[in-house]
Amino acid sequence: MKTGKKTKNVFVWGWIAAIVLLLCAFHISKGKTDTEKALDYCDRQVRRTLQELRDANGNIDYTMMPRNIMDSLTTWHCRKASKEEWCSGFWPGILWYDYEYTGDEAIRKEAEKFTASLEFLACTPAYDHDLGFLVFCSYGNAYRLTGDKRYKRVILDVADSLGTLFNSRVGTFLSWPRNVSHYGGHNTIMDNMINLELLFWAAKNDGNPYLGDMAFSHAEKTMKHHFRPDYTSYHVAVYDMLTGNLIKGVTHQGYADNSMWARGQAWAIYGYTMVYRETKDPRFLEFVQRVADVYLNALPEDHIPYWDFNAPDIPNAPRDASAACVVASALLELSTYVSFPKNEYYKECAVKMLASLSSPAYRCGKSKPAFLLHSTGHWPAGSEIDASIIYADYYYMEALLRLRKMEQKEKEERNN
Ligand code: GLY
């Protein structure tokens, strides 16, 4: 009889505790913006991924970086951090973003350990242009958030290494040294624009000042030769190594030489927004708006591009959520450089993209530990089609953090 009463009491108190917890959770999430709820989602997925990366003894191999989850699978395919694996910096970068959002020291420790796996790049000759992706997403965020000088040293050494790929006759970086004979000349790819950020940063932060001049030259020459008259971009520009003249514009990951490959155009929008930030040269601001507008005018209704705007099987062609993430992040920044009404237009476009990406149509939710579905890596090679890809998640979280900062600033301004 006594035991029965005790069991009943435990049962009642259990229910009361559960209801209180539910009310607390409801209260906490009620006070949150949609942007914060999306960041909470990212945080949950980050923790799931960390859990998944542990072996049976609870240990993590910090050299293995999550890269993708194919459509039919539910766990990460990881690749070893190396100079050839251009995506090795995104996962450490995501951990730094998650630390920035949560302030959780346990996440910071994981970020530090994954980041350290890329230190070897500071004493490795440049393999290709991807050093910016590799080191600015990882070490760049690490230094920005901690101010630890050891991170700065690695960034500066890697920037010097990237500088060796500059060809002063052409005026741009050789993106893929391994592909010179394949393309018949000095090749520069649109993605290379992103890696200029590392160089501008190094030049302004005690590194070699000429790195900034090289980055400027690359941006100018690319603006001149890497775009068609309608401001859509080629993926690859091939130059004569000796004269520096343009030989041809071709594709590598797009549908055709003359098509608008979605992520290539996304890199251009992000790249020239960053170049304007770093140089304040108004030509770049004028230019990036044209490059962004041609992309925005061609988007489907849900604001997420098909992998190539000229894919012949649209509307059945795969999407590229990663391009949408890159563009959303870029447009939020671009909106702060232009005046009304374009500032509001770019911000609204970015918000719509993020809302679409955050909907069940694009979120992994409980099905997988990545943030997003439906990115396309390399359609012509048949790889990473309609997959979760780590760089989509990186730029999604970056865009959400940028939006949150803007919303907090607007709130403060309203309250003052
Ligand atoms: N090569 C980088 C990209 O796939 O966008």
Coordinates of C-alpha atoms and ligand atoms in Angstrom, one line a residue:
M1 CA 0.0 0.0 0.0
K2 CA 2.8 2.4 1.1
T3 CA 4.9 1.5 -2.1
G4 CA 1.8 2.1 -4.3
K5 CA 1.4 5.6 -2.9
K6 CA 5.1 6.3 -3.4
T7 CA 5.0 5.1 -7.0
K8 CA 1.9 7.3 -7.6
N9 CA 3.8 10.3 -6.1
V10 CA 6.8 9.7 -8.3
F11 CA 4.5 9.5 -11.3
V12 CA 2.7 12.8 -10.5
W13 CA 6.0 14.6 -9.8
G14 CA 7.4 13.2 -13.0
W15 CA 4.5 14.6 -15.0
I16 CA 4.7 18.0 -13.2
A17 CA 8.5 18.2 -14.0
A18 CA 7.8 17.3 -17.6
I19 CA 5.2 20.0 -18.0
V20 CA 7.4 22.6 -16.3
L21 CA 10.2 21.7 -18.7
L22 CA 7.9 21.9 -21.7
L23 CA 6.7 25.3 -20.6
C24 CA 10.2 26.5 -20.1
A25 CA 11.3 25.3 -23.5
F26 CA 8.2 26.9 -25.1
H27 CA 8.9 30.2 -23.2
I28 CA 12.6 30.2 -24.3
S29 CA 11.8 29.5 -28.0
K30 CA 8.9 32.0 -27.9
G31 CA 11.4 34.8 -27.2
K32 CA 13.5 33.8 -30.2
T33 CA 13.5 35.1 -33.7
D34 CA 13.2 32.8 -36.7
T35 CA 16.9 33.4 -37.3
E36 CA 17.8 32.2 -33.8
K37 CA 15.6 29.2 -34.2
A38 CA 17.4 28.3 -37.4
L39 CA 20.7 28.8 -35.6
D40 CA 19.5 26.6 -32.8
Y41 CA 18.7 23.9 -35.4
C42 CA 22.3 24.3 -36.8
D43 CA 23.7 23.8 -33.2
R44 CA 21.6 20.6 -32.7
Q45 CA 22.9 19.2 -36.0
V46 CA 26.5 20.1 -35.1
R47 CA 26.2 18.2 -31.9
R48 CA 24.7 15.2 -33.8
T49 CA 27.6 15.3 -36.2
L50 CA 30.1 15.4 -33.3
Q51 CA 28.3 12.4 -31.8
E52 CA 28.4 10.5 -35.1
L53 CA 32.2 11.2 -35.5
R54 CA 33.0 9.4 -32.2
D55 CA 34.2 5.8 -32.4
A56 CA 33.1 3.1 -30.0
N57 CA 35.5 4.5 -27.3
G58 CA 34.2 8.0 -27.7
N59 CA 37.3 9.2 -29.6
I60 CA 37.3 11.4 -32.7
D61 CA 39.8 11.3 -35.5
Y62 CA 40.3 15.1 -35.9
T63 CA 41.9 14.7 -39.4
M64 CA 38.7 13.3 -40.9
M65 CA 36.4 16.1 -42.1
P66 CA 32.7 15.7 -42.9
R67 CA 32.3 16.3 -46.7
N68 CA 28.8 15.1 -47.9
I69 CA 25.8 12.9 -47.3
M70 CA 24.4 11.5 -50.5
D71 CA 20.7 11.6 -51.1
S72 CA 20.2 7.9 -50.3
L73 CA 22.4 7.9 -47.2
T74 CA 22.1 9.2 -43.6
T75 CA 25.6 9.5 -42.3
W76 CA 28.5 11.7 -43.2
H77 CA 31.1 10.7 -45.7
C78 CA 34.4 12.1 -44.3
R79 CA 37.6 12.8 -46.1
K80 CA 41.1 13.2 -44.7
A81 CA 42.3 16.8 -44.3
S82 CA 44.9 17.3 -47.1
K83 CA 46.1 19.9 -49.5
E84 CA 44.0 18.3 -52.3
E85 CA 40.8 18.1 -50.3
W86 CA 39.5 21.7 -50.8
C87 CA 36.6 21.3 -48.4
S88 CA 38.7 20.5 -45.3
G89 CA 38.3 23.9 -43.7
F90 CA 34.5 24.1 -43.8
W91 CA 33.7 21.8 -40.8
P92 CA 36.2 23.5 -38.5
G93 CA 34.6 26.8 -39.8
I94 CA 31.2 25.6 -38.9
L95 CA 32.4 24.7 -35.4
W96 CA 33.8 28.2 -35.0
Y97 CA 30.5 29.7 -36.1
D98 CA 28.6 27.5 -33.7
Y99 CA 31.0 28.6 -30.9
E100 CA 30.3 32.2 -31.9
Y101 CA 26.6 31.6 -31.6
T102 CA 26.5 29.4 -28.5
G103 CA 29.6 30.5 -26.6
D104 CA 29.9 26.9 -25.6
E105 CA 33.5 26.1 -24.5
A106 CA 33.1 22.4 -25.4
I107 CA 32.4 23.4 -29.0
R108 CA 35.4 25.7 -29.0
K109 CA 37.6 22.8 -27.9
E110 CA 36.4 20.7 -30.8
A111 CA 36.9 23.6 -33.2
E112 CA 40.5 24.0 -32.0
K113 CA 41.3 20.4 -32.6
F114 CA 39.8 20.1 -36.1
T115 CA 41.5 23.4 -37.0
A116 CA 44.9 22.1 -35.9
S117 CA 44.7 19.4 -38.5
L118 CA 45.2 22.0 -41.1
E119 CA 48.4 23.5 -39.6
F120 CA 50.6 21.5 -42.1
L121 CA 49.4 23.9 -44.8
A122 CA 51.6 26.6 -43.4
C123 CA 54.7 24.7 -44.4
T124 CA 53.4 23.0 -47.6
P125 CA 54.0 24.5 -51.1
A126 CA 50.7 25.7 -52.7
Y127 CA 49.0 22.9 -54.4
D128 CA 46.3 25.2 -55.9
H129 CA 44.2 28.3 -55.2
D130 CA 41.9 26.6 -52.6
L131 CA 44.1 27.7 -49.7
G132 CA 41.7 30.5 -48.9
F133 CA 38.8 28.1 -48.5
L134 CA 41.0 25.8 -46.5
V135 CA 42.5 28.3 -44.1
F136 CA 40.3 31.4 -43.9
C137 CA 37.2 29.4 -43.0
S138 CA 39.1 27.5 -40.3
Y139 CA 42.1 29.6 -39.0
G140 CA 40.5 32.9 -40.2
N141 CA 37.5 32.4 -37.9
A142 CA 39.7 31.0 -35.2
Y143 CA 41.8 34.2 -35.1
R144 CA 38.7 36.4 -35.5
L145 CA 37.1 34.9 -32.4
T146 CA 40.1 34.2 -30.2
G147 CA 42.8 36.7 -31.2
D148 CA 45.4 33.9 -30.6
K149 CA 48.6 34.9 -32.4
R150 CA 49.4 31.3 -33.3
Y151 CA 46.4 31.3 -35.6
K152 CA 47.6 34.5 -37.2
R153 CA 51.0 33.1 -38.0
V154 CA 49.5 30.2 -39.9
I155 CA 47.2 32.5 -41.9
L156 CA 50.2 34.7 -42.9
D157 CA 52.4 31.8 -43.9
V158 CA 49.6 30.3 -46.0
A159 CA 48.9 33.6 -47.7
D160 CA 52.6 33.8 -48.7
S161 CA 52.3 30.3 -50.1
L162 CA 49.1 31.2 -52.1
G163 CA 51.0 34.3 -53.4
T164 CA 53.4 32.0 -55.3
L165 CA 50.6 31.1 -57.7
F166 CA 50.3 34.7 -59.0
N167 CA 51.4 35.3 -62.6
S168 CA 52.3 38.9 -63.0
R169 CA 52.2 38.7 -66.8
V170 CA 48.6 37.6 -66.7
G171 CA 47.7 39.5 -63.6
T172 CA 45.8 36.6 -62.0
F173 CA 46.4 33.6 -59.9
L174 CA 46.9 30.2 -61.5
S175 CA 44.0 28.3 -60.0
W176 CA 44.9 24.8 -61.0
P177 CA 48.6 24.3 -61.7
R178 CA 47.8 20.6 -62.4
N179 CA 45.5 21.6 -65.3
V180 CA 47.8 23.9 -67.4
S181 CA 48.3 21.4 -70.2
H182 CA 44.6 20.3 -70.1
Y183 CA 43.4 23.8 -70.7
G184 CA 46.3 24.9 -72.9
G185 CA 47.3 27.8 -70.7
H186 CA 47.1 29.7 -67.4
N187 CA 43.7 28.8 -65.9
T188 CA 41.8 31.0 -63.5
I189 CA 38.5 29.8 -62.1
M190 CA 35.7 32.0 -60.7
D191 CA 35.9 30.2 -57.3
N192 CA 39.4 31.7 -57.0
M193 CA 37.7 35.1 -56.2
I194 CA 36.9 33.8 -52.7
N195 CA 40.5 33.1 -51.9
L196 CA 41.4 36.7 -52.4
E197 CA 40.0 37.5 -49.0
L198 CA 42.9 35.7 -47.3
L199 CA 45.4 37.9 -49.3
F200 CA 43.7 41.2 -48.6
W201 CA 43.6 40.3 -45.0
A202 CA 47.3 39.3 -44.8
A203 CA 48.3 42.5 -46.6
K204 CA 46.5 44.5 -43.9
N205 CA 47.6 42.5 -40.9
D206 CA 51.4 42.5 -41.0
G207 CA 51.8 40.2 -44.0
N208 CA 53.4 40.9 -47.3
P209 CA 51.7 44.1 -48.6
Y210 CA 52.1 43.0 -52.2
L211 CA 49.6 40.2 -51.6
G212 CA 46.9 42.9 -51.6
D213 CA 48.1 44.3 -54.9
M214 CA 48.0 40.8 -56.4
A215 CA 44.5 40.3 -55.2
F216 CA 43.4 43.7 -56.6
S217 CA 45.0 42.8 -60.0
H218 CA 43.2 39.4 -60.0
A219 CA 39.8 41.0 -59.3
E220 CA 40.3 43.7 -62.0
K221 CA 41.4 41.3 -64.7
T222 CA 38.7 38.8 -63.8
M223 CA 36.1 41.6 -64.0
K224 CA 37.3 42.3 -67.5
H225 CA 37.6 38.9 -69.0
H226 CA 35.7 36.4 -67.0
F227 CA 32.1 37.6 -67.8
R228 CA 29.9 37.8 -70.9
P229 CA 28.3 41.0 -71.9
D230 CA 25.2 40.1 -69.9
Y231 CA 27.3 39.7 -66.7
T232 CA 26.9 35.9 -66.5
S233 CA 30.3 34.3 -65.8
Y234 CA 32.5 31.6 -67.3
H235 CA 33.7 29.0 -64.9
V236 CA 37.3 29.0 -66.3
A237 CA 39.2 31.7 -68.1
V238 CA 42.3 30.5 -70.0
Y239 CA 45.1 33.0 -70.6
D240 CA 48.3 32.9 -72.7
M241 CA 51.0 32.5 -70.1
L242 CA 53.5 34.7 -72.0
T243 CA 51.3 37.5 -73.4
G244 CA 48.6 37.5 -70.7
N245 CA 45.9 37.6 -73.3
L246 CA 42.6 35.8 -72.9
I247 CA 42.5 32.6 -75.0
K248 CA 39.0 31.3 -74.1
G249 CA 36.3 31.0 -71.5
V250 CA 35.1 27.5 -70.8
T251 CA 33.3 25.5 -68.2
H252 CA 34.5 22.7 -65.8
Q253 CA 31.5 22.2 -63.5
G254 CA 28.8 23.9 -65.4
Y255 CA 26.5 22.6 -68.2
A256 CA 28.2 24.3 -71.1
D257 CA 30.9 26.8 -71.8
N258 CA 28.3 29.5 -72.3
S259 CA 25.9 28.6 -69.5
M260 CA 25.4 30.2 -66.1
W261 CA 26.7 27.7 -63.6
A262 CA 24.9 28.6 -60.4
R263 CA 27.7 28.3 -57.9
G264 CA 30.2 30.0 -60.2
Q265 CA 27.8 33.0 -60.4
A266 CA 27.4 32.7 -56.6
W267 CA 31.2 32.9 -56.1
A268 CA 31.3 36.0 -58.3
I269 CA 28.6 37.7 -56.2
Y270 CA 30.3 36.8 -52.9
G271 CA 33.8 37.6 -54.3
Y272 CA 33.1 41.0 -55.7
T273 CA 31.1 42.0 -52.6
M274 CA 34.1 41.1 -50.5
V275 CA 36.5 42.9 -53.0
Y276 CA 34.4 46.1 -52.7
R277 CA 34.6 45.8 -48.8
E278 CA 38.4 45.4 -49.0
T279 CA 39.1 48.1 -51.7
K280 CA 36.2 50.5 -51.6
D281 CA 36.7 50.9 -55.3
P282 CA 33.2 51.9 -56.6
R283 CA 33.8 50.0 -59.9
F284 CA 33.5 46.8 -58.0
L285 CA 30.3 47.9 -56.3
E286 CA 28.7 48.9 -59.6
F287 CA 29.8 45.6 -61.1
V288 CA 28.7 43.2 -58.4
Q289 CA 25.2 44.6 -58.6
R290 CA 24.9 43.7 -62.3
V291 CA 26.4 40.2 -61.5
A292 CA 23.8 39.8 -58.7
D293 CA 20.9 41.1 -60.6
V294 CA 21.3 38.7 -63.6
Y295 CA 21.3 35.8 -61.1
L296 CA 18.3 37.1 -59.1
N297 CA 16.2 37.8 -62.2
A298 CA 16.6 34.2 -63.4
L299 CA 15.8 32.4 -60.1
P300 CA 12.9 30.0 -59.8
E301 CA 10.0 30.8 -57.5
D302 CA 11.5 29.3 -54.3
H303 CA 14.7 31.4 -54.7
I304 CA 17.0 28.3 -54.9
P305 CA 18.7 27.9 -58.3
Y306 CA 18.9 24.9 -60.5
W307 CA 22.5 23.7 -60.5
D308 CA 23.0 25.5 -63.8
F309 CA 20.5 28.2 -65.0
N310 CA 20.8 26.7 -68.5
A311 CA 20.4 23.0 -67.6
P312 CA 18.2 21.5 -70.4
D313 CA 16.0 19.5 -68.0
I314 CA 14.7 22.4 -65.9
P315 CA 12.3 22.2 -64.1
N316 CA 13.4 18.6 -63.3
A317 CA 17.1 19.5 -63.0
P318 CA 18.7 19.1 -59.6
R319 CA 18.9 22.3 -57.4
D320 CA 22.0 23.7 -55.8
A321 CA 21.2 24.8 -52.3
S322 CA 24.9 25.6 -51.8
A323 CA 24.8 28.4 -54.3
A324 CA 21.7 29.9 -52.5
C325 CA 23.6 29.8 -49.2
V326 CA 26.6 31.6 -50.7
V327 CA 24.4 34.2 -52.4
A328 CA 22.3 34.8 -49.3
S329 CA 25.4 35.5 -47.2
A330 CA 26.8 37.8 -49.9
L331 CA 23.6 39.8 -50.4
L332 CA 23.2 40.5 -46.7
E333 CA 26.6 42.1 -46.8
L334 CA 26.0 43.8 -50.2
S335 CA 22.8 45.3 -48.8
T336 CA 24.9 47.3 -46.3
Y337 CA 26.9 49.0 -49.2
V338 CA 24.1 50.2 -51.4
S339 CA 21.3 52.8 -50.8
F340 CA 17.5 52.6 -50.8
P341 CA 15.7 50.9 -52.5
K342 CA 18.5 48.4 -53.5
N343 CA 19.6 47.8 -49.9
E344 CA 16.1 46.6 -49.0
Y345 CA 15.8 44.6 -52.2
Y346 CA 19.0 42.6 -51.6
K347 CA 18.2 42.0 -47.9
E348 CA 14.7 40.8 -48.8
C349 CA 16.0 38.5 -51.4
A350 CA 18.5 37.0 -48.9
V351 CA 15.8 36.6 -46.3
K352 CA 13.6 34.8 -48.8
M353 CA 16.4 32.5 -49.7
L354 CA 17.1 31.7 -46.1
A355 CA 13.4 31.1 -45.4
S356 CA 13.3 28.7 -48.3
L357 CA 16.4 26.9 -47.2
S358 CA 15.0 26.6 -43.7
S359 CA 11.8 25.0 -44.9
P360 CA 11.2 21.2 -44.8
A361 CA 11.9 21.1 -48.5
Y362 CA 15.6 21.9 -48.0
R363 CA 16.3 21.0 -44.3
C364 CA 17.6 17.6 -43.4
G365 CA 15.8 17.7 -40.1
K366 CA 15.9 14.5 -38.2
S367 CA 16.7 12.4 -41.3
K368 CA 20.5 13.3 -41.4
P369 CA 22.9 15.3 -39.3
A370 CA 23.8 17.9 -42.0
F371 CA 21.9 21.1 -42.1
L372 CA 20.6 21.1 -45.7
L373 CA 19.6 18.8 -48.6
H374 CA 19.8 19.4 -52.3
S375 CA 23.2 20.7 -53.3
T376 CA 25.0 19.8 -56.5
G377 CA 28.8 19.5 -56.4
H378 CA 30.1 18.5 -59.8
W379 CA 27.3 17.5 -62.2
P380 CA 29.5 16.9 -65.3
A381 CA 31.6 14.4 -63.3
G382 CA 28.5 12.8 -61.8
S383 CA 29.6 13.5 -58.3
E384 CA 27.6 15.0 -55.3
I385 CA 24.4 15.5 -57.2
D386 CA 21.4 16.4 -55.0
A387 CA 23.4 15.8 -51.8
S388 CA 24.1 17.4 -48.5
I389 CA 27.5 19.2 -48.9
I390 CA 29.5 20.7 -46.1
Y391 CA 30.1 24.1 -47.8
A392 CA 26.3 24.7 -48.2
D393 CA 26.0 24.3 -44.4
Y394 CA 29.0 26.6 -43.8
Y395 CA 27.6 29.5 -45.8
Y396 CA 24.0 28.9 -44.5
M397 CA 25.3 29.3 -40.9
E398 CA 27.4 32.3 -41.9
A399 CA 24.3 34.0 -43.6
L400 CA 22.2 33.3 -40.5
L401 CA 24.8 34.8 -38.2
R402 CA 25.1 37.9 -40.5
L403 CA 21.3 38.2 -40.5
R404 CA 21.1 37.9 -36.7
K405 CA 23.7 40.7 -36.3
M406 CA 21.6 42.9 -38.6
E407 CA 18.4 42.2 -36.7
Q408 CA 20.1 42.9 -33.4
K409 CA 21.4 46.2 -34.7
E410 CA 18.0 47.2 -36.1
K411 CA 16.4 46.3 -32.7
E412 CA 18.9 48.4 -30.9
E413 CA 18.3 51.3 -33.3
R414 CA 14.5 51.0 -32.7
N415 CA 15.0 51.1 -28.9
N416 CA 17.3 54.1 -28.9
Ligands
GLY1 N1 35.4 24.1 -57.0 C1 34.6 24.6 -56.0 C2 33.2 24.4 -56.2 O1 32.8 23.3 -56.5 O2 32.5 25.3 -56.1

